[in-house]
mmCIF file with all atom_site columns, C-alpha atoms in Angstrom:
data_model
loop_
_atom_site.group_PDB
_atom_site.id
_atom_site.type_symbol
_atom_site.label_atom_id
_atom_site.label_alt_id
_atom_site.label_comp_id
_atom_site.label_asym_id
_atom_site.label_entity_id
_atom_site.label_seq_id
_atom_site.pdbx_PDB_ins_code
_atom_site.Cartn_x
_atom_site.Cartn_y
_atom_site.Cartn_z
_atom_site.occupancy
_atom_site.B_iso_or_equiv
_atom_site.pdbx_formal_charge
_atom_site.auth_seq_id
_atom_site.auth_comp_id
_atom_site.auth_asym_id
_atom_site.auth_atom_id
_atom_site.pdbx_PDB_model_num
ATOM 1  C CA . LEU A 1 1  ? 17.829 -31.119 -18.291 1.00 0.00 ? 19  LEU A CA 1
ATOM 2  C CA . ARG A 1 2  ? 14.736 -29.810 -16.483 1.00 0.00 ? 20  ARG A CA 1
ATOM 3  C CA . ARG A 1 3  ? 13.428 -26.377 -17.361 1.00 0.00 ? 21  ARG A CA 1
ATOM 4  C CA . VAL A 1 4  ? 11.311 -24.521 -14.834 1.00 0.00 ? 22  VAL A CA 1
ATOM 5  C CA . SER A 1 5  ? 9.897  -21.043 -15.187 1.00 0.00 ? 23  SER A CA 1
ATOM 6  C CA . TYR A 1 6  ? 9.431  -19.149 -11.905 1.00 0.00 ? 24  TYR A CA 1
ATOM 7  C CA . ALA A 1 7  ? 7.166  -16.110 -11.861 1.00 0.00 ? 25  ALA A CA 1
ATOM 8  C CA . PRO A 1 8  ? 7.821  -14.310 -15.146 1.00 0.00 ? 26  PRO A CA 1
ATOM 9  C CA . SER A 1 9  ? 5.458  -11.541 -16.183 1.00 0.00 ? 27  SER A CA 1
ATOM 10 C CA . PHE A 1 10 ? 4.052  -11.171 -19.668 1.00 0.00 ? 28  PHE A CA 1
ATOM 11 C CA . GLY A 1 11 ? 3.519  -7.477  -18.965 1.00 0.00 ? 29  GLY A CA 1
ATOM 12 C CA . LEU A 1 12 ? 0.000  -7.580  -20.388 1.00 0.00 ? 30  LEU A CA 1
ATOM 13 C CA . ASP A 1 13 ? -3.459 -8.841  -19.458 1.00 0.00 ? 31  ASP A CA 1
ATOM 14 C CA . GLU A 1 14 ? -4.118 -10.788 -22.623 1.00 0.00 ? 32  GLU A CA 1
ATOM 15 C CA . TRP A 1 15 ? -2.043 -12.185 -25.451 1.00 0.00 ? 33  TRP A CA 1
ATOM 16 C CA . GLN A 1 16 ? -1.762 -9.564  -28.196 1.00 0.00 ? 34  GLN A CA 1
ATOM 17 C CA . ALA A 1 17 ? 0.901  -10.906 -30.547 1.00 0.00 ? 35  ALA A CA 1
ATOM 18 C CA . ALA A 1 18 ? -0.911 -13.413 -32.718 1.00 0.00 ? 36  ALA A CA 1
ATOM 19 C CA . HIS A 1 19 ? 1.950  -13.392 -35.248 1.00 0.00 ? 37  HIS A CA 1
ATOM 20 C CA . VAL A 1 20 ? 4.306  -15.103 -32.735 1.00 0.00 ? 38  VAL A CA 1
ATOM 21 C CA . ALA A 1 21 ? 1.765  -17.166 -30.779 1.00 0.00 ? 39  ALA A CA 1
ATOM 22 C CA . GLY A 1 22 ? 2.843  -20.406 -32.444 1.00 0.00 ? 40  GLY A CA 1
ATOM 23 C CA . GLU A 1 23 ? 6.488  -19.833 -31.576 1.00 0.00 ? 41  GLU A CA 1
ATOM 24 C CA . VAL A 1 24 ? 5.688  -18.857 -27.976 1.00 0.00 ? 42  VAL A CA 1
ATOM 25 C CA . ARG A 1 25 ? 3.423  -21.917 -27.661 1.00 0.00 ? 43  ARG A CA 1
ATOM 26 C CA . ARG A 1 26 ? 6.292  -24.115 -28.879 1.00 0.00 ? 44  ARG A CA 1
ATOM 27 C CA . LEU A 1 27 ? 8.777  -22.506 -26.473 1.00 0.00 ? 45  LEU A CA 1
ATOM 28 C CA . LEU A 1 28 ? 6.385  -22.812 -23.513 1.00 0.00 ? 46  LEU A CA 1
ATOM 29 C CA . GLY A 1 29 ? 6.173  -26.508 -24.340 1.00 0.00 ? 47  GLY A CA 1
ATOM 30 C CA . ASN A 1 30 ? 9.917  -26.838 -23.637 1.00 0.00 ? 48  ASN A CA 1
ATOM 31 C CA . PHE A 1 31 ? 9.357  -26.174 -19.919 1.00 0.00 ? 49  PHE A CA 1
ATOM 32 C CA . ASP A 1 32 ? 8.716  -28.960 -17.440 1.00 0.00 ? 50  ASP A CA 1
ATOM 33 C CA . ALA A 1 33 ? 6.868  -26.520 -15.162 1.00 0.00 ? 51  ALA A CA 1
ATOM 34 C CA . VAL A 1 34 ? 5.557  -22.995 -15.667 1.00 0.00 ? 52  VAL A CA 1
ATOM 35 C CA . SER A 1 35 ? 4.498  -20.504 -13.035 1.00 0.00 ? 53  SER A CA 1
ATOM 36 C CA . VAL A 1 36 ? 3.615  -16.832 -13.366 1.00 0.00 ? 54  VAL A CA 1
ATOM 37 C CA . ARG A 1 37 ? 3.258  -13.885 -10.993 1.00 0.00 ? 55  ARG A CA 1
ATOM 38 C CA . GLU A 1 38 ? -0.125 -12.561 -12.144 1.00 0.00 ? 56  GLU A CA 1
ATOM 39 C CA . ASP A 1 39 ? -3.578 -14.091 -12.589 1.00 0.00 ? 57  ASP A CA 1
ATOM 40 C CA . SER A 1 40 ? -3.584 -12.699 -16.109 1.00 0.00 ? 58  SER A CA 1
ATOM 41 C CA . GLY A 1 41 ? -0.368 -14.630 -16.804 1.00 0.00 ? 59  GLY A CA 1
ATOM 42 C CA . VAL A 1 42 ? -2.170 -17.881 -16.044 1.00 0.00 ? 60  VAL A CA 1
ATOM 43 C CA . ASP A 1 43 ? -4.833 -16.846 -18.563 1.00 0.00 ? 61  ASP A CA 1
ATOM 44 C CA . VAL A 1 44 ? -2.184 -15.989 -21.171 1.00 0.00 ? 62  VAL A CA 1
ATOM 45 C CA . CYS A 1 45 ? -0.502 -19.371 -20.678 1.00 0.00 ? 63  CYS A CA 1
ATOM 46 C CA . ARG A 1 46 ? -3.828 -21.161 -21.020 1.00 0.00 ? 64  ARG A CA 1
ATOM 47 C CA . ALA A 1 47 ? -4.620 -19.208 -24.187 1.00 0.00 ? 65  ALA A CA 1
ATOM 48 C CA . LEU A 1 48 ? -1.262 -20.407 -25.522 1.00 0.00 ? 66  LEU A CA 1
ATOM 49 C CA . GLY A 1 49 ? -2.023 -24.028 -24.664 1.00 0.00 ? 67  GLY A CA 1
ATOM 50 C CA . ARG A 1 50 ? -0.187 -24.292 -21.332 1.00 0.00 ? 68  ARG A CA 1
ATOM 51 C CA . GLN A 1 51 ? -3.011 -25.491 -19.072 1.00 0.00 ? 69  GLN A CA 1
ATOM 52 C CA . ASP A 1 52 ? -0.808 -26.363 -16.086 1.00 0.00 ? 70  ASP A CA 1
ATOM 53 C CA . ALA A 1 53 ? 0.626  -22.872 -15.407 1.00 0.00 ? 71  ALA A CA 1
ATOM 54 C CA . VAL A 1 54 ? 0.221  -21.849 -11.765 1.00 0.00 ? 72  VAL A CA 1
ATOM 55 C CA . LEU A 1 55 ? 0.192  -18.538 -9.915  1.00 0.00 ? 73  LEU A CA 1
ATOM 56 C CA . VAL A 1 56 ? 3.072  -18.018 -7.457  1.00 0.00 ? 74  VAL A CA 1
ATOM 57 C CA . LEU A 1 57 ? 4.464  -15.274 -5.259  1.00 0.00 ? 75  LEU A CA 1
ATOM 58 C CA . ASP A 1 58 ? 6.158  -12.392 -7.041  1.00 0.00 ? 76  ASP A CA 1
ATOM 59 C CA . PRO A 1 59 ? 9.899  -12.966 -6.458  1.00 0.00 ? 77  PRO A CA 1
ATOM 60 C CA . THR A 1 60 ? 10.356 -9.375  -5.279  1.00 0.00 ? 78  THR A CA 1
ATOM 61 C CA . LEU A 1 61 ? 8.205  -10.334 -2.288  1.00 0.00 ? 79  LEU A CA 1
ATOM 62 C CA . ALA A 1 62 ? 10.100 -13.553 -1.601  1.00 0.00 ? 80  ALA A CA 1
ATOM 63 C CA . VAL A 1 63 ? 13.197 -11.853 -0.178  1.00 0.00 ? 81  VAL A CA 1
ATOM 64 C CA . SER A 1 64 ? 13.750 -10.439 3.269   1.00 0.00 ? 82  SER A CA 1
ATOM 65 C CA . GLU A 1 65 ? 12.777 -6.880  4.115   1.00 0.00 ? 83  GLU A CA 1
ATOM 66 C CA . GLY A 1 66 ? 16.462 -6.253  4.784   1.00 0.00 ? 84  GLY A CA 1
ATOM 67 C CA . MET A 1 67 ? 17.319 -6.802  1.127   1.00 0.00 ? 85  MET A CA 1
ATOM 68 C CA . HIS A 1 68 ? 14.978 -4.023  0.060   1.00 0.00 ? 86  HIS A CA 1
ATOM 69 C CA . HIS A 1 69 ? 16.444 -1.743  2.725   1.00 0.00 ? 87  HIS A CA 1
ATOM 70 C CA . SER A 1 70 ? 20.008 -2.460  1.602   1.00 0.00 ? 88  SER A CA 1
ATOM 71 C CA . LEU A 1 71 ? 19.115 -1.700  -2.028  1.00 0.00 ? 89  LEU A CA 1
ATOM 72 C CA . ALA A 1 72 ? 17.431 1.544   -1.000  1.00 0.00 ? 90  ALA A CA 1
ATOM 73 C CA . ASP A 1 73 ? 20.383 2.479   1.230   1.00 0.00 ? 91  ASP A CA 1
ATOM 74 C CA . ALA A 1 74 ? 22.787 1.943   -1.656  1.00 0.00 ? 92  ALA A CA 1
ATOM 75 C CA . GLN A 1 75 ? 20.691 4.192   -3.911  1.00 0.00 ? 93  GLN A CA 1
ATOM 76 C CA . MET A 1 76 ? 20.382 6.890   -1.246  1.00 0.00 ? 94  MET A CA 1
ATOM 77 C CA . ALA A 1 77 ? 24.069 6.955   -0.262  1.00 0.00 ? 95  ALA A CA 1
ATOM 78 C CA . GLY A 1 78 ? 25.178 10.563  -0.033  1.00 0.00 ? 96  GLY A CA 1
ATOM 79 C CA . ARG A 1 79 ? 21.690 11.945  -0.613  1.00 0.00 ? 97  ARG A CA 1
ATOM 80 C CA . ALA A 1 80 ? 19.378 13.647  1.832   1.00 0.00 ? 98  ALA A CA 1
ATOM 81 C CA . GLN A 1 81 ? 17.668 11.178  4.128   1.00 0.00 ? 99  GLN A CA 1
ATOM 82 C CA . GLY A 1 82 ? 13.920 11.206  4.723   1.00 0.00 ? 100 GLY A CA 1
ATOM 83 C CA . ARG A 1 83 ? 13.011 11.047  1.045   1.00 0.00 ? 101 ARG A CA 1
ATOM 84 C CA . VAL A 1 84 ? 10.461 8.772   -0.534  1.00 0.00 ? 102 VAL A CA 1
ATOM 85 C CA . ILE A 1 85 ? 11.863 6.277   -3.036  1.00 0.00 ? 103 ILE A CA 1
ATOM 86 C CA . THR A 1 86 ? 9.628  5.100   -5.867  1.00 0.00 ? 104 THR A CA 1
ATOM 87 C CA . TYR A 1 87 ? 9.979  2.692   -8.736  1.00 0.00 ? 105 TYR A CA 1
ATOM 88 C CA . PHE A 1 88 ? 7.942  3.307   -11.865 1.00 0.00 ? 106 PHE A CA 1
ATOM 89 C CA . LEU A 1 89 ? 7.543  0.291   -14.090 1.00 0.00 ? 107 LEU A CA 1
ATOM 90 C CA . ASP A 1 90 ? 6.022  2.246   -16.971 1.00 0.00 ? 108 ASP A CA 1
ATOM 91 C CA . PRO A 1 91 ? 6.507  5.982   -16.416 1.00 0.00 ? 109 PRO A CA 1
ATOM 92 C CA . SER A 1 92 ? 4.219  8.254   -18.398 1.00 0.00 ? 110 SER A CA 1
ATOM 93 C CA . ASP A 1 93 ? 3.168  11.873  -18.443 1.00 0.00 ? 111 ASP A CA 1
#
């Protein structure tokens, strides 16, 4: 069985959970190949001992423009057209 990680995000710029670093290091070692979607993810992998992690295209950018339009159309069904649609990853005040 080959395990490949494609473009996950750690959601942070540097590793901050020292108490689970050993476990994450062990789990990363189970993958035959590791890629991440952010430069900082490469740094996190390296800090956790995974020197071969590579930066790849964010998977949300790897689909056709039409897919994004169809998702937006489905969300806007029955609503006023001409609105701006946004997606907030981490909404805050």
